[in-house]
Amino acid sequence: MTNPLLPRWDTQFQIAPFDAISDDDFAPALEQALATHNAQIKAIAENAQAPTFANVIEALETPCRELDQVLSVFFTVAGADSNPAREALQRDFSPKLAAHFSAITANKALFARVAAVWDARENLDLSDEQQRVLMLTHRGFVRGGAALTGEADARMQEIKGRLATLGTDFTQNLLADERDWFMSLSESDLEGLPDFLIDAARAAGAEKGEDGPVVTLSRSIITPFLQFSPRRDLREVAFNAWAARGANGGETDNRDIAAEILQLRQERAKLLGYDSFADYKLETEMAKTPDAVRGLLMDVWGPAKTQAEADAEVLTKMMVADGINGDLQPWDWRYYADKRRKVEHDLDEAELKPYLQLDRMIEASFTCATRLFDLKFKPLDVALYHPDCRAWEVTRKGKHVAVFIGDYFARGSKRSGAWCSAMRSQAKFPEIQAPVVINVCNFAKGEPALLSWDDARTLFHEFGHALHQMLSNVSYESISGTSVARDFVELPSQLYEHWLEVPEVLAEFATHADTGAAMPQEMLDKVLGAANFDMGFQTVEYVASALVDLAFHEGAAPADVMAKQETVLSEIGMPQAITMRHASPHFAHVFSGDGYSSGYYSYMWSEVMDADAFAAFEEAGGAFDSERAKALEDNILSTGGSQDAGELYVAFRGRLPGVEALLKGRGLAAE
C-alpha cells in the first residue's frame, strides 16, 4: 500500500490528505524521503560538469518534494495537535534531521562546487535575485561549518545533533507542564468572574475529564483569571504555576537543558571564529551587533520602567484601600490594573468581549486584506488535521493566490502561543507553486467564541505574517515569504495589528454577540483611548526578557541560567511586582530552537519600523490608501528575502526610522 505522505498529492490545491495519513506513516515516509534527498544531494556534489549557477545553486533550490511533504505535515501536527506517538516520533526525528542537514553543509565536495560558483560570481550573468540567492547559499554553508575540517568539523556535527535533541526536549517538557497542571474551582470560586471566563473554565474542565470548571495554563484562561478573580489566594496559586513551567523538578525540568543549550551555542560560535553566539547570530540581522540591540532595548527600558514604577504606586494604593497591606505582587498586577482601567477609562473587558467575536474578527482581518490588496477569501471544504481547523481559498481577480488555514482554539494537544507557518511556500522555480499558509492560535472556545483585545491583536498579528507568505512573489523558495532577517520578519505582522484599531473597522465588525448591535461610539472611543493603558508593564516584561536573552548569548555561557537571569534583572532594576514575560525555563522562543536566540529583541526592532510604516498611511490618504498599500506589497510583502531588509524598508518609506516613533506609539515618549 502506498504511503500517503510520499506521492504527489492529487487533492484540491495539493493540500495534504490529512484524512488518509496515520501516525504509523511518518517514520517509514521520512526514511524514504531522506534517502531520496540524499540521492539528490549526491548527484549535485558529484556532477562531473563544471559548477554553474544552474547545476549547483538552482539544483539545491529544487525541492525534494517527498521530504517537504513529510516534514510539512509532521511538524504541523506535532505543534498543533500532539499526542504521545507524535512526541516520541519528534524525539526520534530531531537528531536524525539535524544529522541529515548537517551532513549536507559538511559535504566538502558540495561546498567546493558552491564556492566555485561564488568565486566566479562577477563573470556570471545573474539577476539581482539570483545574486542574492547565491550569496545566501554560500553564506549559509560557511556559517553552518562547511569550511571546518578534522576535529572541529566532527564536533560541529555533534553539537548540531545534540542541540536538536535538547530543543525538542525543552519543547515537550514545557508542553507537559502546561498540559498536566490545572486547578479545580468550586462554584463559590467563580464569584466575580465574567461569564465568558466561566464558560471557558467549564469547557476546560470537560476536556480534562473533570466534573466542574478548572483553570489551566492556557494563556486564554489563566490571563483573564488573574485579571478578574477577586480571590488573591487563588491568583497566587495560578500565577506561581504559570511562572514555574519548566522549573518544577523531575523529568520535565528545563533548567539544565537551557544551560547545556547555551554552552553548546557558545562552543559552536567559537568553532566558527566568533567571540560569542550573539556576535554570530546577529551578523546576518538588521541590528548586526549586540551593542546595537542593547542600545535599542535600553533606550526603551528607562521610559518603560519609569512608567511602570509610577503605575505600581497607583495599584498599591488601590490594594491598600482593599485592606491588603504589604507589597504589590505579580499576581496582583493584572487584577488591579483592570480595576484601574474601569475607573480611568470606564472600560470593562467583560463588557467589551461580546463585541469581539472570533468569526467577526476573522472577517475583519479578511476585509482589510481585501481593501488593501484586493484579496478574496472563499471557504474550502477539505479534510484537515483537526475538526477545529478551517480553510479558505485566497484569490485575486479570479486567480488562485493561496490556501489559508486557521486553527484558532486552545486544546491540551497544542503548544502554547500563536504562530504562522507555511506548509508550502510560494515559488516560481522549478515550477509555479502557490503557498499553503496556516495560522495557529490558542483562543478559548465558546458559543460564540469571544476574544479579549489582546486576542484580537494576536489574530491580526498572525494574519500579517500570513499575508507576508501569501503575497510573496519571488522565484526561489529559499527567499520566499517570511524567509527574511529575524528582526524584519515581525514588521508585516506588527504593522497589520494597526488595522484592528482603525475606527471604521471596529465600527463595522465589533458587533455584539447577542444583539448584533455595533459597538457604541462611546465604547469605541474608550477602547482606542485605552490602547496604551498599562504599557509600562507590558514593555517592562518584554524588554526584560529580551535583555536576559541577549545576556545569555553575549559572553561565556552561564552554568546556572537562573542565577544569570537574576543577575541581569537585578542590574537593570527590574520592578518587584513584574516578572519577565518568559522566564528562562519556559522561554520557548529562545530554547526550543535557534530562531529567536539572541533575537527576542526583534519584535521591538520591528516595532520601530511598524509604527513609522503605519504613519506613512496616516500621512497619505488614511489607513486604506491605495498607493501606500501598493508600495507596501511591492517593497516588503512580495519581496521576501530577495534584498537586504534595510534596503526594502527604505524603498517603502524613503528612510529608516528612529526609536521616537516606537516610544510615541507606546505612549512612553516624554511630555
JSON list of N, CA and C in Angstrom, two decimals, residues 192 299 302 458 470 553 640:
[
{"chain": "A", "resi": 192, "resn": "GLY", "atom": "N", "xyz": [-17.35, 36.70, 40.85]},
{"chain": "A", "resi": 192, "resn": "GLY", "atom": "CA", "xyz": [-16.59, 37.82, 40.31]},
{"chain": "A", "resi": 192, "resn": "GLY", "atom": "C", "xyz": [-16.02, 37.58, 38.93]},
{"chain": "A", "resi": 299, "resn": "ASP", "atom": "N", "xyz": [17.28, 52.14, 25.41]},
{"chain": "A", "resi": 299, "resn": "ASP", "atom": "CA", "xyz": [16.57, 53.39, 25.09]},
{"chain": "A", "resi": 299, "resn": "ASP", "atom": "C", "xyz": [15.10, 53.29, 25.48]},
{"chain": "A", "resi": 302, "resn": "GLY", "atom": "N", "xyz": [14.40, 52.60, 30.04]},
{"chain": "A", "resi": 302, "resn": "GLY", "atom": "CA", "xyz": [14.28, 53.69, 31.00]},
{"chain": "A", "resi": 302, "resn": "GLY", "atom": "C", "xyz": [12.89, 54.28, 31.06]},
{"chain": "A", "resi": 458, "resn": "THR", "atom": "N", "xyz": [-3.65, 39.52, 18.49]},
{"chain": "A", "resi": 458, "resn": "THR", "atom": "CA", "xyz": [-2.90, 38.34, 18.09]},
{"chain": "A", "resi": 458, "resn": "THR", "atom": "C", "xyz": [-3.41, 37.80, 16.76]},
{"chain": "A", "resi": 470, "resn": "MET", "atom": "N", "xyz": [1.50, 34.85, 1.71]},
{"chain": "A", "resi": 470, "resn": "MET", "atom": "CA", "xyz": [0.57, 34.72, 0.60]},
{"chain": "A", "resi": 470, "resn": "MET", "atom": "C", "xyz": [0.89, 35.66, -0.55]},
{"chain": "A", "resi": 553, "resn": "HIS", "atom": "N", "xyz": [23.68, 35.10, 25.66]},
{"chain": "A", "resi": 553, "resn": "HIS", "atom": "CA", "xyz": [24.45, 34.75, 24.47]},
{"chain": "A", "resi": 553, "resn": "HIS", "atom": "C", "xyz": [25.62, 35.68, 24.19]},
{"chain": "A", "resi": 640, "resn": "GLY", "atom": "N", "xyz": [9.97, 39.03, -0.09]},
{"chain": "A", "resi": 640, "resn": "GLY", "atom": "CA", "xyz": [10.65, 38.04, 0.71]},
{"chain": "A", "resi": 640, "resn": "GLY", "atom": "C", "xyz": [12.03, 38.51, 1.13]}
]
